[in-house]
Amino acid sequence: MSSVLREAGYGPDAIGSAMPRILRILEAEDVRIEMGRALSRKEHEYVRLQLELGLSVREVVAGLKK
């Protein structure tokens, strides 16, 4: 991922600050795929918060299925 961003012209500072957000976006998409449907606004906010707290995709999906 870092090499792709470097090739796109981003510097180390931009990559370092953007990487965590990019990874959370990809993890949120993984949650949506695991759920097999679009998430509601409330579910999307829950997913965002849980991923920021450091939970794994598997843990977030389990929380949504309860």
Backbone as JSON, one array per atom type, in Angstrom:
{
  "sequence": "MSSVLREAGYGPDAIGSAMPRILRILEAEDVRIEMGRALSRKEHEYVRLQLELGLSVREVVAGLKK",
  "N": [[0.83, -1.18, 0.0], [1.9, 1.25, 0.84], [3.9, 1.63, -1.08], [2.4, 2.01, -3.4], [1.12, 4.42, -2.82], [3.4, 6.07, -2.66], [4.25, 5.92, -5.32], [2.17, 7.3, -6.43], [2.82, 9.82, -5.78], [2.72, 10.74, -3.18], [4.18, 11.9, -0.16], [6.3, 10.76, 2.61], [5.23, 11.8, 5.05], [2.53, 12.32, 4.42], [1.71, 9.77, 3.72], [2.09, 8.4, 6.12], [0.21, 9.67, 7.79], [-2.17, 9.2, 6.46], [-2.42, 6.45, 6.14], [-3.52, 4.88, 8.42], [-6.25, 5.67, 8.3], [-6.98, 4.87, 5.71], [-6.7, 2.09, 5.98], [-8.71, 1.58, 7.9], [-10.96, 2.25, 6.39], [-10.87, 0.25, 4.44], [-11.19, -1.98, 6.12], [-13.77, -1.47, 7.09], [-15.2, -1.84, 4.77], [-14.75, -4.56, 4.49], [-16.28, -5.47, 6.64], [-18.86, -4.8, 5.74], [-19.02, -6.49, 3.52], [-18.84, -9.0, 4.79], [-21.23, -8.92, 6.23], [-23.01, -9.0, 4.16], [-24.72, -7.13, 3.09], [-25.81, -3.71, 2.65], [-24.9, -1.31, 5.11], [-26.74, 0.29, 7.71], [-27.01, 3.79, 8.59], [-26.6, 4.08, 11.34], [-25.39, 1.61, 11.96], [-23.08, 1.88, 10.4], [-21.76, 3.98, 11.72], [-21.3, 2.71, 14.17], [-19.54, 0.67, 13.32], [-17.36, 2.22, 12.42], [-16.52, 3.46, 14.81], [-15.87, 1.2, 16.4], [-13.78, 0.06, 14.91], [-11.91, 2.12, 15.09], [-11.35, 1.94, 17.77], [-9.85, -0.3, 17.79], [-10.8, -2.89, 17.42], [-11.11, -6.04, 15.75], [-12.12, -6.96, 12.38], [-13.63, -9.3, 12.46], [-14.55, -9.27, 15.14], [-16.13, -6.97, 15.11], [-18.11, -7.67, 13.24], [-19.28, -9.8, 14.62], [-20.39, -8.38, 16.77], [-22.32, -6.87, 15.41], [-24.05, -8.85, 14.58], [-25.32, -9.68, 16.84]],
  "CA": [[0.0, 0.0, 0.0], [2.79, 2.41, 0.92], [4.59, 1.81, -2.36], [1.42, 2.55, -4.34], [0.96, 5.83, -2.48], [4.63, 6.74, -3.07], [4.21, 6.02, -6.78], [1.17, 8.31, -6.77], [3.39, 11.11, -5.48], [2.57, 11.13, -1.78], [5.39, 11.85, 0.64], [6.24, 9.94, 3.82], [4.31, 12.37, 6.05], [1.15, 12.11, 3.97], [1.44, 8.32, 3.79], [1.98, 8.05, 7.54], [-1.03, 10.16, 8.39], [-3.34, 8.67, 5.74], [-2.47, 4.98, 6.17], [-4.52, 4.32, 9.35], [-7.61, 5.93, 7.8], [-7.19, 4.0, 4.55], [-6.9, 0.73, 6.47], [-10.04, 1.51, 8.52], [-11.95, 2.25, 5.3], [-10.86, -1.1, 3.87], [-11.78, -2.89, 7.11], [-15.21, -1.22, 7.1], [-15.73, -2.52, 3.58], [-14.74, -5.99, 4.82], [-17.44, -5.7, 7.51], [-20.03, -4.77, 4.87], [-19.01, -7.72, 2.72], [-19.16, -10.11, 5.7], [-22.65, -8.83, 6.57], [-23.76, -9.35, 2.96], [-25.72, -6.11, 2.8], [-25.41, -2.35, 2.99], [-25.11, -1.01, 6.52], [-27.51, 1.5, 8.01], [-26.17, 4.88, 9.09], [-26.25, 3.76, 12.72], [-24.42, 0.52, 11.91], [-21.85, 2.42, 9.84], [-21.12, 4.73, 12.8], [-20.84, 1.69, 15.11], [-18.36, 0.04, 12.71], [-16.27, 3.2, 12.42], [-16.05, 3.61, 16.18], [-15.25, -0.04, 16.86], [-12.49, -0.09, 14.23], [-11.0, 3.11, 15.67], [-10.97, 1.43, 19.09], [-8.89, -1.38, 17.59], [-11.39, -4.21, 17.27], [-10.9, -6.66, 14.44], [-13.31, -7.08, 11.54], [-14.4, -10.44, 12.99], [-15.22, -8.83, 16.37], [-17.17, -6.01, 14.75], [-19.2, -8.42, 12.6], [-19.96, -10.53, 15.68], [-21.19, -7.41, 17.49], [-23.47, -6.5, 14.6], [-24.96, -9.99, 14.44], [-26.0, -9.95, 18.13]],
  "C": [[0.88, 1.25, 0.0], [3.46, 2.68, -0.42], [3.65, 2.4, -3.41], [1.22, 4.05, -4.09], [2.2, 6.63, -2.86], [4.65, 6.95, -4.57], [3.21, 7.09, -7.23], [1.64, 9.72, -6.4], [3.23, 11.59, -4.06], [3.89, 10.96, -1.05], [5.2, 11.02, 1.89], [5.27, 10.47, 4.88], [2.86, 12.12, 5.69], [0.78, 10.63, 4.07], [1.23, 7.92, 5.25], [0.68, 8.5, 8.17], [-2.27, 9.57, 7.73], [-3.51, 7.17, 5.91], [-3.49, 4.42, 7.17], [-5.95, 4.51, 8.86], [-7.93, 5.04, 6.61], [-7.46, 2.58, 5.01], [-8.26, 0.56, 7.14], [-11.14, 1.49, 7.47], [-12.03, 0.86, 4.68], [-11.46, -2.12, 4.83], [-13.29, -2.71, 7.19], [-15.87, -1.87, 5.89], [-15.76, -4.03, 3.8], [-15.94, -6.35, 5.7], [-18.71, -5.75, 6.66], [-20.13, -6.05, 4.06], [-19.4, -8.92, 3.58], [-20.65, -10.1, 6.08], [-23.53, -9.17, 5.37], [-24.84, -8.35, 2.58], [-25.14, -4.74, 3.12], [-25.72, -2.1, 4.47], [-25.93, 0.26, 6.68], [-26.54, 2.58, 8.52], [-25.7, 4.59, 10.51], [-25.21, 2.64, 12.77], [-23.06, 1.01, 11.4], [-21.07, 3.19, 10.92], [-20.54, 3.77, 13.85], [-19.55, 1.04, 14.59], [-17.17, 0.97, 12.78], [-15.67, 3.32, 13.82], [-15.31, 2.36, 16.66], [-13.89, -0.25, 16.21], [-11.47, 0.9, 14.77], [-10.52, 2.67, 17.05], [-10.01, 0.24, 18.99], [-9.49, -2.77, 17.49], [-11.13, -4.74, 15.87], [-12.22, -6.71, 13.67], [-14.21, -8.19, 12.08], [-15.18, -10.03, 14.24], [-16.35, -7.86, 16.07], [-18.37, -6.72, 14.13], [-19.98, -9.19, 13.68], [-20.85, -9.6, 16.49], [-22.43, -6.99, 16.72], [-24.5, -7.61, 14.5], [-25.71, -10.3, 15.72], [-27.37, -9.35, 18.15]]
}
